[in-house]
Amino acid sequence: MKNADGVIIATPEYDHAIPAALKSAIEWFSVYEHALTTKPVMVVGASLGVQGTARAQDNLRQILNSPGVNGFVMPGFEFLLNSAKTKFNDQGELTDAGTAKFLGECVDHFVSFVVDNKKNCRNRISVQNFQLIRYRSLPWIAHA
């Protein structure tokens, strides 16, 4: 995962949160490897109910944005698949055309997000090149 340009995490929802095993894996990666630090992350999920993992994804985004994990979670384009049982065939293939189209759009946006992140990482300005200045009545802010 550390060498990947981006990571897509799919989660189910258990009692309005992510599964304990997923949280444990994220904690492991954040403590020992820091594999998600500044890594673009897309969050997706599917559920049998009508909310489509909305609360689990919110929980996962909160974890990914927390100190120590520091993932770059893609804003917007949330893929929340509800009533999943009706959208797949017996072979596990997604059969709902509208859902497949929207998932494709979300993945396309994620690819752009990853590419933009790579460009931004190459162009990062060193902290040494910043000066602290006082601007009117605002607190100290950084300017390049």
Coordinates of N, CA and C in Angstrom, one line a residue, residues 35-102:
A35 N 1.5 4.3 6.0 CA 1.3 4.1 4.6 C 0.2 5.0 4.0
L36 N -0.6 5.6 4.8 CA -1.7 6.4 4.3 C -1.4 7.9 4.4
T37 N -0.3 8.3 5.0 CA 0.1 9.7 5.1 C 0.2 10.4 3.7
T38 N -0.6 11.4 3.5 CA -0.7 12.1 2.2 C -1.0 11.3 1.0
K39 N -1.6 10.1 1.3 CA -2.0 9.2 0.2 C -3.5 9.5 -0.2
P40 N -3.8 9.7 -1.5 CA -5.1 9.9 -1.9 C -6.0 8.6 -1.6
V41 N -7.1 8.8 -1.0 CA -8.0 7.7 -0.6 C -9.4 8.0 -1.1
M42 N -10.0 7.0 -1.7 CA -11.4 7.1 -2.1 C -12.2 6.1 -1.2
V43 N -13.3 6.5 -0.7 CA -14.1 5.6 0.1 C -15.4 5.2 -0.6
V44 N -15.7 3.9 -0.6 CA -16.9 3.4 -1.2 C -17.5 2.4 -0.3
G45 N -18.8 2.1 -0.5 CA -19.4 1.1 0.3 C -20.7 0.6 -0.3
A46 N -21.1 -0.5 0.1 CA -22.4 -1.1 -0.3 C -23.1 -1.7 0.9
S47 N -24.4 -1.6 0.9 CA -25.2 -2.2 2.0 C -26.5 -2.7 1.5
L48 N -27.1 -3.5 2.3 CA -28.4 -4.1 1.9 C -29.6 -3.1 2.2
G49 N -29.3 -2.1 3.1 CA -30.3 -1.2 3.4 C -30.4 0.0 2.5
V50 N -31.2 1.0 2.9 CA -31.4 2.2 2.0 C -30.4 3.3 2.2
Q51 N -29.6 3.3 3.3 CA -28.7 4.4 3.5 C -27.3 4.1 2.8
G52 N -27.1 3.0 2.3 CA -25.9 2.7 1.5 C -24.5 3.0 2.2
T53 N -24.3 2.7 3.4 CA -23.1 2.9 4.2 C -22.8 4.3 4.5
A54 N -23.8 5.2 4.5 CA -23.5 6.6 4.7 C -22.8 6.9 6.0
R55 N -23.3 6.3 7.1 CA -22.7 6.5 8.4 C -21.3 5.8 8.5
A56 N -21.1 4.6 7.9 CA -19.8 4.0 8.0 C -18.8 4.8 7.2
Q57 N -19.2 5.3 6.1 CA -18.2 6.1 5.3 C -17.9 7.4 6.0
D58 N -18.8 8.0 6.7 CA -18.5 9.2 7.5 C -17.5 8.8 8.6
N59 N -17.8 7.7 9.2 CA -16.9 7.2 10.3 C -15.5 7.0 9.7
L60 N -15.4 6.3 8.6 CA -14.1 6.0 7.9 C -13.4 7.3 7.5
R61 N -14.1 8.3 7.0 CA -13.5 9.6 6.6 C -12.9 10.2 7.8
Q62 N -13.6 10.2 8.9 CA -13.1 10.8 10.2 C -11.8 10.1 10.6
I63 N -11.8 8.8 10.5 CA -10.6 8.0 10.9 C -9.4 8.4 10.0
L64 N -9.7 8.4 8.7 CA -8.6 8.7 7.7 C -8.0 10.1 7.8
N65 N -8.8 11.0 8.3 CA -8.4 12.4 8.4 C -7.7 12.7 9.8
S66 N -7.7 11.7 10.7 CA -7.2 11.9 12.0 C -5.7 12.0 12.1
P67 N -5.1 12.7 13.1 CA -3.7 12.7 13.3 C -3.1 11.3 13.4
G68 N -2.0 11.1 12.7 CA -1.4 9.8 12.7 C -1.7 9.0 11.4
V69 N -2.9 9.2 10.9 CA -3.3 8.5 9.7 C -3.0 9.5 8.5
N70 N -3.6 10.7 8.5 CA -3.4 11.7 7.6 C -3.6 11.4 6.1
G71 N -4.6 10.6 5.8 CA -4.9 10.3 4.4 C -5.5 11.5 3.8
F72 N -5.3 11.6 2.4 CA -6.0 12.7 1.7 C -7.3 12.1 1.1
V73 N -8.4 12.2 1.8 CA -9.7 11.6 1.4 C -10.3 12.5 0.3
M74 N -10.7 11.9 -0.8 CA -11.3 12.6 -1.9 C -12.6 13.2 -1.5
P75 N -12.7 14.5 -1.6 CA -14.0 15.1 -1.3 C -15.1 14.9 -2.3
G76 N -16.3 14.8 -1.9 CA -17.4 14.7 -2.9 C -17.3 13.3 -3.6
F77 N -18.2 13.1 -4.6 CA -18.3 11.9 -5.3 C -18.3 10.7 -4.4
E78 N -19.1 10.7 -3.5 CA -19.3 9.6 -2.5 C -20.1 8.5 -3.2
F79 N -19.6 7.3 -3.2 CA -20.3 6.1 -3.8 C -20.9 5.3 -2.6
L80 N -22.2 5.5 -2.5 CA -23.0 4.8 -1.4 C -24.0 3.9 -2.1
L81 N -23.7 2.7 -2.2 CA -24.6 1.7 -2.9 C -25.6 1.1 -1.9
N82 N -26.8 1.5 -2.1 CA -27.9 0.9 -1.3 C -28.5 -0.2 -2.0
S83 N -29.3 -1.0 -1.2 CA -30.0 -2.1 -1.8 C -29.1 -3.0 -2.7
A84 N -28.0 -3.3 -2.2 CA -26.9 -4.0 -3.0 C -27.4 -5.3 -3.5
K85 N -28.3 -6.0 -2.8 CA -28.7 -7.3 -3.2 C -29.5 -7.3 -4.5
T86 N -30.1 -6.2 -4.8 CA -30.8 -6.1 -6.1 C -30.0 -5.5 -7.2
K87 N -28.7 -5.2 -7.0 CA -27.9 -4.6 -8.0 C -26.8 -5.5 -8.6
F88 N -26.7 -6.7 -8.1 CA -25.7 -7.7 -8.5 C -26.4 -9.0 -9.0
N89 N -25.8 -9.7 -9.9 CA -26.3 -11.0 -10.3 C -25.7 -12.1 -9.5
D90 N -26.1 -13.3 -9.7 CA -25.6 -14.4 -8.9 C -24.1 -14.6 -9.0
Q91 N -23.4 -14.1 -10.0 CA -22.0 -14.2 -10.2 C -21.2 -13.0 -9.5
G92 N -22.0 -12.1 -8.9 CA -21.4 -11.0 -8.2 C -21.1 -9.8 -9.1
E93 N -21.6 -9.8 -10.3 CA -21.4 -8.7 -11.2 C -22.4 -7.6 -11.0
L94 N -22.0 -6.4 -11.1 CA -22.9 -5.2 -11.0 C -23.7 -5.1 -12.2
T95 N -25.1 -5.2 -12.1 CA -26.0 -5.2 -13.2 C -26.8 -4.0 -13.4
D96 N -26.8 -3.1 -12.4 CA -27.6 -1.9 -12.5 C -26.8 -0.8 -13.3
A97 N -27.3 -0.5 -14.5 CA -26.5 0.4 -15.4 C -26.3 1.8 -14.8
G98 N -27.2 2.4 -14.2 CA -27.1 3.7 -13.6 C -26.0 3.7 -12.5
T99 N -26.0 2.6 -11.7 CA -25.0 2.5 -10.6 C -23.6 2.3 -11.2
A100 N -23.5 1.5 -12.2 CA -22.2 1.3 -12.9 C -21.7 2.5 -13.5
K101 N -22.6 3.3 -14.1 CA -22.1 4.6 -14.7 C -21.6 5.6 -13.6
F102 N -22.4 5.7 -12.5 CA -21.9 6.6 -11.5 C -20.6 6.1 -10.8

